mmCIF file of C-alpha atoms and ligand atoms in Angstrom:
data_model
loop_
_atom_site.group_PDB
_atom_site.id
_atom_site.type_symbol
_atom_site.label_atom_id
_atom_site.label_comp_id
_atom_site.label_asym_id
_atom_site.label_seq_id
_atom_site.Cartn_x
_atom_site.Cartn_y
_atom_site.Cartn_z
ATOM 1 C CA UNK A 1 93.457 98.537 147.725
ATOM 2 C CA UNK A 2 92.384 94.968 148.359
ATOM 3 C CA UNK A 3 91.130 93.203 145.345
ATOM 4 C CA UNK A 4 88.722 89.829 146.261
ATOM 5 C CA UNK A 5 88.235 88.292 143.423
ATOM 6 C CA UNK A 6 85.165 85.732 143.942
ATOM 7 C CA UNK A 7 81.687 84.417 142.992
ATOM 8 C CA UNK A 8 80.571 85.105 145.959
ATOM 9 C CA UNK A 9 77.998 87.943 146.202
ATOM 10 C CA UNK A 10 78.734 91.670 145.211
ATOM 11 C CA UNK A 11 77.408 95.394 145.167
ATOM 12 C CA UNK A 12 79.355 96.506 142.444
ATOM 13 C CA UNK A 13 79.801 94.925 138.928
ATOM 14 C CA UNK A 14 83.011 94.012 137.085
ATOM 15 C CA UNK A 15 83.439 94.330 133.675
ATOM 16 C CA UNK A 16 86.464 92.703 132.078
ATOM 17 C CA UNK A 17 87.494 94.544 128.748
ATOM 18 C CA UNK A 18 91.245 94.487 126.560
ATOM 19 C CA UNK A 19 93.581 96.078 127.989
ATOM 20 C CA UNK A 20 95.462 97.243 124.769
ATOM 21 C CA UNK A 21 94.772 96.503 121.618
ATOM 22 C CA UNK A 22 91.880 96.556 118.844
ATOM 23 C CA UNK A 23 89.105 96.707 121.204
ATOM 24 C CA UNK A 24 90.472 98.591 123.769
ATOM 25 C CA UNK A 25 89.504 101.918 123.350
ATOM 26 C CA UNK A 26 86.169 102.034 121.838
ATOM 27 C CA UNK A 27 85.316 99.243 124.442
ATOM 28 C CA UNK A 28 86.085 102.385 127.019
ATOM 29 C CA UNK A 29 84.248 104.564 124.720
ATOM 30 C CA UNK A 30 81.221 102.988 124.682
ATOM 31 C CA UNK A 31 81.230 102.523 128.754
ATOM 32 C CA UNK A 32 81.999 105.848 128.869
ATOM 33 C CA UNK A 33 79.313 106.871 126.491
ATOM 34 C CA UNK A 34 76.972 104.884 128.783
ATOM 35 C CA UNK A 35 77.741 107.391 131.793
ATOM 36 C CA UNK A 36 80.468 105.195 133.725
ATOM 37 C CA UNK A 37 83.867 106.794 134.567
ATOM 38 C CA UNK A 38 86.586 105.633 136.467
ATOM 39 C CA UNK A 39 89.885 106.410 138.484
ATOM 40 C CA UNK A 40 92.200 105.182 135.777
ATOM 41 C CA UNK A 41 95.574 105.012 135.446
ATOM 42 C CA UNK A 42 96.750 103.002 132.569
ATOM 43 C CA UNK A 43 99.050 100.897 134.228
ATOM 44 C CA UNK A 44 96.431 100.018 136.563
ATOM 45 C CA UNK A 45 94.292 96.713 135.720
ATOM 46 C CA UNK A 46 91.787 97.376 137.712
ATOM 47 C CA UNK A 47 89.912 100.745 137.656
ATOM 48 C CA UNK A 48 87.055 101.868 140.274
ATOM 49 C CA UNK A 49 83.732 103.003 139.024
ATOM 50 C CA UNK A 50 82.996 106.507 139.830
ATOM 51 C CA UNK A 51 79.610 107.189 138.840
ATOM 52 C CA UNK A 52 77.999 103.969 139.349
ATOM 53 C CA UNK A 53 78.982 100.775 141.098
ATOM 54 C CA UNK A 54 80.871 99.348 137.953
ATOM 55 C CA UNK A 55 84.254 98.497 137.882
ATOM 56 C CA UNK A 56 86.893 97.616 135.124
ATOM 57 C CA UNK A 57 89.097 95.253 134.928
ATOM 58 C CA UNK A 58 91.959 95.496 131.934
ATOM 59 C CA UNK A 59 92.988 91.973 130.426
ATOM 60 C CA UNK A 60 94.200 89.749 127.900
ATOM 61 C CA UNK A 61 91.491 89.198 125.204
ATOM 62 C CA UNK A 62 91.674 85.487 125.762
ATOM 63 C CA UNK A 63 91.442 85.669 129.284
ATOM 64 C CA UNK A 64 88.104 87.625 129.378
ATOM 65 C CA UNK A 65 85.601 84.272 128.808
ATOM 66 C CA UNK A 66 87.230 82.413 130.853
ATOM 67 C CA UNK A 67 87.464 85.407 134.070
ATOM 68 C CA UNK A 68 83.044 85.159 133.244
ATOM 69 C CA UNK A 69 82.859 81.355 133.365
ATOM 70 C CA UNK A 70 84.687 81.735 136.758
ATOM 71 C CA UNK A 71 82.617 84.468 138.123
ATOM 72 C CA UNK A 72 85.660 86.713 138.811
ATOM 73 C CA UNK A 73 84.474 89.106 136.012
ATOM 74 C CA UNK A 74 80.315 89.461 135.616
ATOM 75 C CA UNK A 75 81.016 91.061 132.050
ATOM 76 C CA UNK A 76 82.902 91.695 129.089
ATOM 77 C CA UNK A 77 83.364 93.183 125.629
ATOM 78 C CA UNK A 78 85.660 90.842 123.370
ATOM 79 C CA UNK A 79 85.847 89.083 120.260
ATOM 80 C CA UNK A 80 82.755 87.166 118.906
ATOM 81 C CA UNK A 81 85.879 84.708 117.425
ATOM 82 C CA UNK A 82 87.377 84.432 121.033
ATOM 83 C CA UNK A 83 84.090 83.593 123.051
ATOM 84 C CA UNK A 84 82.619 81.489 120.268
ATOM 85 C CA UNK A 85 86.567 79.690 120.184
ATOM 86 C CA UNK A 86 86.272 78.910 123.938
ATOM 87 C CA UNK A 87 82.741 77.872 123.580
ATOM 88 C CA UNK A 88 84.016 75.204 121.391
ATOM 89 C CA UNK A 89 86.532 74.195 123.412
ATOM 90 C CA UNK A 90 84.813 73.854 126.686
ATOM 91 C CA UNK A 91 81.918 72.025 124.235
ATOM 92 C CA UNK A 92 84.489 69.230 123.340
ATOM 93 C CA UNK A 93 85.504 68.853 126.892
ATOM 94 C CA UNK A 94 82.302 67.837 127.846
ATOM 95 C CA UNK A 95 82.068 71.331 129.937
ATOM 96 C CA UNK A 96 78.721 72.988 129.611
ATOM 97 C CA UNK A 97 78.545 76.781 127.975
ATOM 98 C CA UNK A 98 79.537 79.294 130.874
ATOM 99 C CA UNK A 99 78.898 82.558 128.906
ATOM 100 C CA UNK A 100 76.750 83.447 126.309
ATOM 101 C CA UNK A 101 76.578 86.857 124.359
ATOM 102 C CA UNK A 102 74.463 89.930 125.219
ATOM 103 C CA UNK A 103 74.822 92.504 122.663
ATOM 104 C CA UNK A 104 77.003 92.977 118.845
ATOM 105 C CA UNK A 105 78.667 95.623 119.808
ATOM 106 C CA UNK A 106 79.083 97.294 116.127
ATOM 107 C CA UNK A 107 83.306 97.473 116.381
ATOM 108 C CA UNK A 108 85.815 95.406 115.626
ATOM 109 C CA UNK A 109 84.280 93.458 112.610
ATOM 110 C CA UNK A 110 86.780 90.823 110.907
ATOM 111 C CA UNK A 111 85.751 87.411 109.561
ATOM 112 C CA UNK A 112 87.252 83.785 110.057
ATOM 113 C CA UNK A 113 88.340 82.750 106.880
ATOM 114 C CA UNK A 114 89.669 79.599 105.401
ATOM 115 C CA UNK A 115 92.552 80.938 102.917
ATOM 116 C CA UNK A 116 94.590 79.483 100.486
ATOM 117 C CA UNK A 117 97.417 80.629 98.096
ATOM 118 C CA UNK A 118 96.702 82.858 95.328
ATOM 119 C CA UNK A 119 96.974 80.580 92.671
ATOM 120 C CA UNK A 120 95.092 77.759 93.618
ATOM 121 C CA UNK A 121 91.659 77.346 92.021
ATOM 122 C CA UNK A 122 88.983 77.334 94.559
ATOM 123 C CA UNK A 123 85.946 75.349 93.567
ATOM 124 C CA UNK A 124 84.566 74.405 97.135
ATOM 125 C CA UNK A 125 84.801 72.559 100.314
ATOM 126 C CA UNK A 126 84.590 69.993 98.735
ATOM 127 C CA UNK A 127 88.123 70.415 96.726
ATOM 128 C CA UNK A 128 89.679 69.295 100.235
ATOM 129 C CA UNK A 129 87.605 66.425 101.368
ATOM 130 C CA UNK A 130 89.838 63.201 102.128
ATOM 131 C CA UNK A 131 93.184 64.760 100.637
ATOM 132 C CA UNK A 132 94.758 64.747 104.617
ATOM 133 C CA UNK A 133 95.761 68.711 104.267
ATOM 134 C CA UNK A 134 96.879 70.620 106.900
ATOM 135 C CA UNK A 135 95.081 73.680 107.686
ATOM 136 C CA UNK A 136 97.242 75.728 110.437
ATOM 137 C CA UNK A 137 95.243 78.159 112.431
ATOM 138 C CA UNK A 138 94.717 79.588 116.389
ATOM 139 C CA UNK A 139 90.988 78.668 115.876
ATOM 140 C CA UNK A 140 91.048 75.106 116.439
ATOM 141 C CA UNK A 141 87.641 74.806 117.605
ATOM 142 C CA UNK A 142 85.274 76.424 115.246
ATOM 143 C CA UNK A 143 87.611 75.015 112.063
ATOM 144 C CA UNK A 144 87.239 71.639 114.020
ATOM 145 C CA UNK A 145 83.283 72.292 114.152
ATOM 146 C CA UNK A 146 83.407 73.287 110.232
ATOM 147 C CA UNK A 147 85.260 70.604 109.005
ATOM 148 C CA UNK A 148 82.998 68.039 110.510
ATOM 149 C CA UNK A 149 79.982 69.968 109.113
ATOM 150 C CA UNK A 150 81.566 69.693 106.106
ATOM 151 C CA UNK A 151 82.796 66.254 106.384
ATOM 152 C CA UNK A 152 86.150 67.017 105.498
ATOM 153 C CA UNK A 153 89.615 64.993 107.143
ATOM 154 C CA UNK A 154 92.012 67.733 107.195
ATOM 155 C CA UNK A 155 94.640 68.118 109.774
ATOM 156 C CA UNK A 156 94.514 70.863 112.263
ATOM 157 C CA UNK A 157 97.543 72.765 112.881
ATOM 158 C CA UNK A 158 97.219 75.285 115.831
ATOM 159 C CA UNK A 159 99.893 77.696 116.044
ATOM 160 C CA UNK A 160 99.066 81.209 118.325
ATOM 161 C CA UNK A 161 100.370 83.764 115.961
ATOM 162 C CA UNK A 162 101.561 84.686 112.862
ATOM 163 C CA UNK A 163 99.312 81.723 110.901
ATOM 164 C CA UNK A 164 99.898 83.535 107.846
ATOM 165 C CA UNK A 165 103.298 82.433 107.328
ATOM 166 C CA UNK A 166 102.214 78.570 107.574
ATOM 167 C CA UNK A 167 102.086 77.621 104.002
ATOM 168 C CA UNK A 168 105.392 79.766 102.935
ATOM 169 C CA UNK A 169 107.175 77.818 105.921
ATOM 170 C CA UNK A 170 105.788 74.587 104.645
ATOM 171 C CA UNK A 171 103.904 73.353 107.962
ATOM 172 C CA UNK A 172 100.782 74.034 106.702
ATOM 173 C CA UNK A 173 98.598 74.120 103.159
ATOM 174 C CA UNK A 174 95.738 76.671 104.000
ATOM 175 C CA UNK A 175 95.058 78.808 106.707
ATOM 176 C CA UNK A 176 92.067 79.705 108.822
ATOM 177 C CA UNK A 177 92.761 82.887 110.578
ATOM 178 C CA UNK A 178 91.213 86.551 111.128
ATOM 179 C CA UNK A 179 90.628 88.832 107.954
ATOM 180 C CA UNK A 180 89.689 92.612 108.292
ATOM 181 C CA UNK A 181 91.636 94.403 105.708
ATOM 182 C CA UNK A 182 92.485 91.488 103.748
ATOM 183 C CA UNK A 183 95.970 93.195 103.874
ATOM 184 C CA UNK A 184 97.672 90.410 105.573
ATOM 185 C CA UNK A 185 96.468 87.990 103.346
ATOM 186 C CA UNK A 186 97.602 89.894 100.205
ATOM 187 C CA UNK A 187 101.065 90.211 101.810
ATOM 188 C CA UNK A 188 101.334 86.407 101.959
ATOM 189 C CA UNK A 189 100.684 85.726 98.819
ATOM 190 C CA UNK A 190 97.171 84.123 99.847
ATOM 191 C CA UNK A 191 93.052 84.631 99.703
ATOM 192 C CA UNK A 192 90.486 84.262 101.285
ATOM 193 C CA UNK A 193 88.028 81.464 100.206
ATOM 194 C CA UNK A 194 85.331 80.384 103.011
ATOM 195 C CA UNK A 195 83.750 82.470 105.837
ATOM 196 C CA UNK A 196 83.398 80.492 108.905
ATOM 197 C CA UNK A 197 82.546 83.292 111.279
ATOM 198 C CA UNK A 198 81.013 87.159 111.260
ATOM 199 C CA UNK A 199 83.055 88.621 114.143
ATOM 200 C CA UNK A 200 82.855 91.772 115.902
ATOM 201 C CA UNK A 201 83.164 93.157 119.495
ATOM 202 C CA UNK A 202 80.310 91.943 121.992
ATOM 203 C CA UNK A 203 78.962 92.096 125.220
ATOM 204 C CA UNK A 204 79.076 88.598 127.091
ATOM 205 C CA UNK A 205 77.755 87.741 130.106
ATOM 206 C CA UNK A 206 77.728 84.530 132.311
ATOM 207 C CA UNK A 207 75.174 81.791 131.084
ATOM 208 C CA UNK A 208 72.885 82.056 134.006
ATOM 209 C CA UNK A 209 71.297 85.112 136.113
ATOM 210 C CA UNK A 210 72.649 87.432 138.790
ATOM 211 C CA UNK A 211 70.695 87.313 142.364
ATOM 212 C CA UNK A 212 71.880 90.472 143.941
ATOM 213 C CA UNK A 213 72.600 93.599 143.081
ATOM 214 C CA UNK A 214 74.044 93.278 140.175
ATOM 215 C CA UNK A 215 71.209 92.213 138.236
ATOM 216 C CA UNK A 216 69.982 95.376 138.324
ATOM 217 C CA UNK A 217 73.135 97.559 137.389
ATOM 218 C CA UNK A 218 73.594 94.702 134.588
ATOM 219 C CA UNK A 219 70.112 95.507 133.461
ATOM 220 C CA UNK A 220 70.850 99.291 133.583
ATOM 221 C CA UNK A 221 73.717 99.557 132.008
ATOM 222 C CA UNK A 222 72.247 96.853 128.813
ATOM 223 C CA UNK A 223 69.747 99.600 128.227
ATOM 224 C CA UNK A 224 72.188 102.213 127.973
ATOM 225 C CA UNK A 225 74.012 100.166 125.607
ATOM 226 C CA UNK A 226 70.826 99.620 123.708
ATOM 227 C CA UNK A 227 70.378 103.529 123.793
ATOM 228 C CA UNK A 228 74.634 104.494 122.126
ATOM 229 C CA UNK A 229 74.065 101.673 119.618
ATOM 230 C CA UNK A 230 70.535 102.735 118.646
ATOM 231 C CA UNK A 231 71.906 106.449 118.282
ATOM 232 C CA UNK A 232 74.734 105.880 115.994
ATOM 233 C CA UNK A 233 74.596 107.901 113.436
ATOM 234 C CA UNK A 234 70.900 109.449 114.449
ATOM 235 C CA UNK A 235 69.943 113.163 112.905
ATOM 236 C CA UNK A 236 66.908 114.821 114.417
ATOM 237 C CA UNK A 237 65.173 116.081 111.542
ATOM 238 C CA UNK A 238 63.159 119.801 112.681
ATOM 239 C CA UNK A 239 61.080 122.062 111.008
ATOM 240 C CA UNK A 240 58.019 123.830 109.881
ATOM 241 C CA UNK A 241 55.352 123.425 107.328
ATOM 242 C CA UNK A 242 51.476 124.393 106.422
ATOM 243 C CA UNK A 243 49.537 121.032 107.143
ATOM 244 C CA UNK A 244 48.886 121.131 103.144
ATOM 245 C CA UNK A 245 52.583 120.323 101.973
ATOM 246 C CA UNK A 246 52.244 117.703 104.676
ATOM 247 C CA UNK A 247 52.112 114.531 102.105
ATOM 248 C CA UNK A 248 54.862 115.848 99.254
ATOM 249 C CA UNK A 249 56.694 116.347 102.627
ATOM 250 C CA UNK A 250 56.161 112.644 104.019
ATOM 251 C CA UNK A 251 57.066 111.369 100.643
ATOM 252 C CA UNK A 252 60.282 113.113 100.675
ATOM 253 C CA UNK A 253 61.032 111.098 103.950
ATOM 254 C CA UNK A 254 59.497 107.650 103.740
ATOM 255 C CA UNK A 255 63.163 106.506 104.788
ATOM 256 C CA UNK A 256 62.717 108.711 107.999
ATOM 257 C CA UNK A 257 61.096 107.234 111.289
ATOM 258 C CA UNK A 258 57.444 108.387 111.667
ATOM 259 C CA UNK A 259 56.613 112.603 110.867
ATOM 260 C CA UNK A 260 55.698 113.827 114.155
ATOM 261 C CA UNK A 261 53.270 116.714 115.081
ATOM 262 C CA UNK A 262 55.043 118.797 117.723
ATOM 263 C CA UNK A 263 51.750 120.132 120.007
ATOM 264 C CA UNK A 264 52.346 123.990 119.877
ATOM 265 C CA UNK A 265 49.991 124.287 123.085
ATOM 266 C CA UNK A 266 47.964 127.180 121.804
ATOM 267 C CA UNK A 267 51.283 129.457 121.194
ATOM 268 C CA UNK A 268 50.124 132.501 119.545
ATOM 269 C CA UNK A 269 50.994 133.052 116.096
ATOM 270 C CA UNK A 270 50.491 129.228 114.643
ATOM 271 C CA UNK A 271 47.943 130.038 111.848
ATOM 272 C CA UNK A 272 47.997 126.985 110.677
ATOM 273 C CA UNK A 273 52.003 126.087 110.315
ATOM 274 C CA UNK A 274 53.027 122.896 112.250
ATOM 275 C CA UNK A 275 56.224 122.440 113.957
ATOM 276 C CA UNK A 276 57.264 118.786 112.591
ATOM 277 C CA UNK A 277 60.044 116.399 113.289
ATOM 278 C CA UNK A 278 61.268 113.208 111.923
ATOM 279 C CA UNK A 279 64.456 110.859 113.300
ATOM 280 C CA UNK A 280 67.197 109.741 110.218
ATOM 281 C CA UNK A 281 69.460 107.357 109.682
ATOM 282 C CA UNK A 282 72.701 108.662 108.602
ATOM 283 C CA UNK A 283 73.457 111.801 107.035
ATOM 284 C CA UNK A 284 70.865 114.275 105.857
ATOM 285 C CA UNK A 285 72.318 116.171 102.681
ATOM 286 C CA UNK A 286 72.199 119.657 101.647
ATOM 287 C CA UNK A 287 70.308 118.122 99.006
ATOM 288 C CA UNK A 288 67.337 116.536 101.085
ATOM 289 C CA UNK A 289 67.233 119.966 102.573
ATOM 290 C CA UNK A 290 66.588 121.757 99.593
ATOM 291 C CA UNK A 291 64.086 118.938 98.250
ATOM 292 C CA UNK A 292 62.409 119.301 101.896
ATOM 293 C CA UNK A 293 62.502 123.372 101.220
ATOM 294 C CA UNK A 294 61.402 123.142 97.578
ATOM 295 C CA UNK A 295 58.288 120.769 98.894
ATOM 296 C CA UNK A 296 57.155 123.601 101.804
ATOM 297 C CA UNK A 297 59.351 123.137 104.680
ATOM 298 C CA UNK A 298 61.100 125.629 106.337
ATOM 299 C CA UNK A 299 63.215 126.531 109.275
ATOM 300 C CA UNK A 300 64.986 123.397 108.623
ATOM 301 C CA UNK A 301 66.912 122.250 111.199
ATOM 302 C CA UNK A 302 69.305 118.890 111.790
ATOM 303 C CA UNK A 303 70.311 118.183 115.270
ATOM 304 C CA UNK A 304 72.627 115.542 116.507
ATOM 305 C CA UNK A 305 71.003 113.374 118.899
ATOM 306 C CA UNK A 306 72.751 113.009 122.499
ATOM 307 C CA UNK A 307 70.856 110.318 124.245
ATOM 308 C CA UNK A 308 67.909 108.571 124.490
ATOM 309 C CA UNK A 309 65.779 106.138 126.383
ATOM 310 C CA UNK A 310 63.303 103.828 124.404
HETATM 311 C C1 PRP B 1 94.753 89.527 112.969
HETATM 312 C C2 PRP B 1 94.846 88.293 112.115
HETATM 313 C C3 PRP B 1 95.685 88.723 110.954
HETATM 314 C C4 PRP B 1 95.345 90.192 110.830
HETATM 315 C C5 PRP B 1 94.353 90.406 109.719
HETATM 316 O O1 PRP B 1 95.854 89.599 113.768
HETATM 317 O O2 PRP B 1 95.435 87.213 112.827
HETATM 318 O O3 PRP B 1 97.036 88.552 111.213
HETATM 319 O O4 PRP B 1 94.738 90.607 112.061
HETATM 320 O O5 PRP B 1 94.074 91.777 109.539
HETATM 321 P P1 PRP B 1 94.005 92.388 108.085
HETATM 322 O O6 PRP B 1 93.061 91.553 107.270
HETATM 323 O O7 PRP B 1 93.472 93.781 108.288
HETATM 324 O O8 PRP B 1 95.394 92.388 107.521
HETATM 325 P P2 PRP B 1 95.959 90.578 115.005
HETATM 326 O O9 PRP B 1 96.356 91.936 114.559
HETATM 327 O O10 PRP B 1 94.699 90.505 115.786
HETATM 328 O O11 PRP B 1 97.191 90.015 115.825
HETATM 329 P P3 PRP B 1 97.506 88.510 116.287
HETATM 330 O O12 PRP B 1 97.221 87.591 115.166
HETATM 331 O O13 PRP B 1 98.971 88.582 116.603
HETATM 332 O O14 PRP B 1 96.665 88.282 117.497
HETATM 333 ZN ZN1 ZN B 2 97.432 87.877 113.251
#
């Protein structure tokens, strides 16, 4: 198969996402989750939508902003840290922001943190102003951005892996690097201190608009995005009650979306019961249910929902 690779204009959309790694498979997940299936192989980097018009392409992390400021890719799910970081960068080169992000994707949550060995006593920012430390780290943009915010003069030290081991080596004092566990910090003897980022998986997209087709398989597939990230963790709540336990039963569930009347449409039988339902958050307990019973409901049912269009 011939692959152009272009700005120029296109049917089918391209969505670049890891190719191994972190984000990797619940990036597939959720696209799959959102009806899109390909021909895969998994030494392929390029897979062909089957379903719909929407193809993948399987990357480097770091590449992925850069394939949307160029148009090659129309999408992609990566790193809040790694699209902000480029932001930065193309911000100090006088370049103008190429991407910009759709949708939090809810996976993949770490923070940037500014770390510093255990036994130093952290009273602030301010502890570092004008003391010429070097802080080693693969975000050199957004520390860059902080430290001026702060006003501090330290000296940036950008390494592209294994940051951690900066201070033991002696190149560096602190760190600013990636924390999820915290394990890797702990291991080097060091701890976190300030946050200078809330990362997590997202959908970016290219600054401006598309003018063919894609716009509208874009559009679609945002929805359906919308609709898996809405349904996480989503219980239908069913059952039955006699219209006079309605208000013990609404106080029961004033952390449940609206109590809802299901319409019986003159089914014979009703005397007065009504068939109710209610949309959770989370888990419903055995507990709830037997509260719920207790308070007049019955035929209690919980149902995990599949999909859904607002
Ligand atoms: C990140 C980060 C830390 C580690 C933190 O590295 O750079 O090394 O994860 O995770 P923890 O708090 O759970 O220990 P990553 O695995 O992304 O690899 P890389 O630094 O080589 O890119
Ligand atoms: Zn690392």
């Amino acid at each position: 198969m011939t692959l152009t690779l272009g700005t120029a204009t296109r049917d089918r959309l391209r969505i670049a996402i890891q190719k191994s790694g972190r984000l990797a498979e619940p990036a597939r997940k959720l696209l799959a989750a959102c009806g899109l299936s390909w021909r895969e192989s998994r030494d392929k980097l390029f897979c062909y939508g089957e379903t719909l018009p929407v193809d993948l392409l399987l990357v480097r992390d770091d590449d992925i902003p850069g394939l949307i400021a160029d148009g090659v890719c129309d999408l992609g799910v990566v790193g809040r840290n790694e699209l902000e970081e480029q932001a930065g960068t193309r911000l100090r080169n006088g370049l103008a922001p190429a991407y910009r992000e759709l949708r939090g994707l809810g996976f993949g949550q770490c923070r940037l943190m500014l770390a510093v060995p255990e036994d130093w006593d952290w009273t602030g920012p301010g502890q570092i102003k004008d003391k010429g430390l070097r802080i080693a780290t693969s975000y050199p943009a957004i520390l860059g951005q902080w430290l001026a915010r702060e006003g501090i003069d330290a000296q940036v030290v950008e390494l592209s892996g294994s940051v951690e081991i900066a201070p033991r080596l002696g190149t560096a004092e602190l760190i600013c690097d990636l924390v999820s566990s915290g394990a890797t910090l702990v291991a080097n003897q060091l701890k976190p201190v300030e946050n200078l980022l809330d990362s997590e998986a997202v959908l970016a997209g290219p600054a401006g608009s598309f003018d063919d087709a894609r716009a509208g398989l874009a559009q679609m597939l945002l929805r359906r995005v919308d609709g898996v990230l809405q349904l996480k963790d989503r219980k239908l709540l069913m059952f039955n009650a006699a219209r006079e336990a309605l208000p013990a039963l609404e106080q029961l569930l004033q952390d449940a979306g609206p109590l809802v009347v299901v319409p019986d449409q003159g089914r014979p039988g009703g005397n007065g019961t009504l068939a109710l339902q209610t949309m959770c958050e989370g888990t419903v307990s055995w507990q709830q249910l037997e509260d719920l019973e207790r308070a007049g409901a019955r035929g209690l049912m919980v149902l995990t929902v599949e999909r859904s269009l607002a």
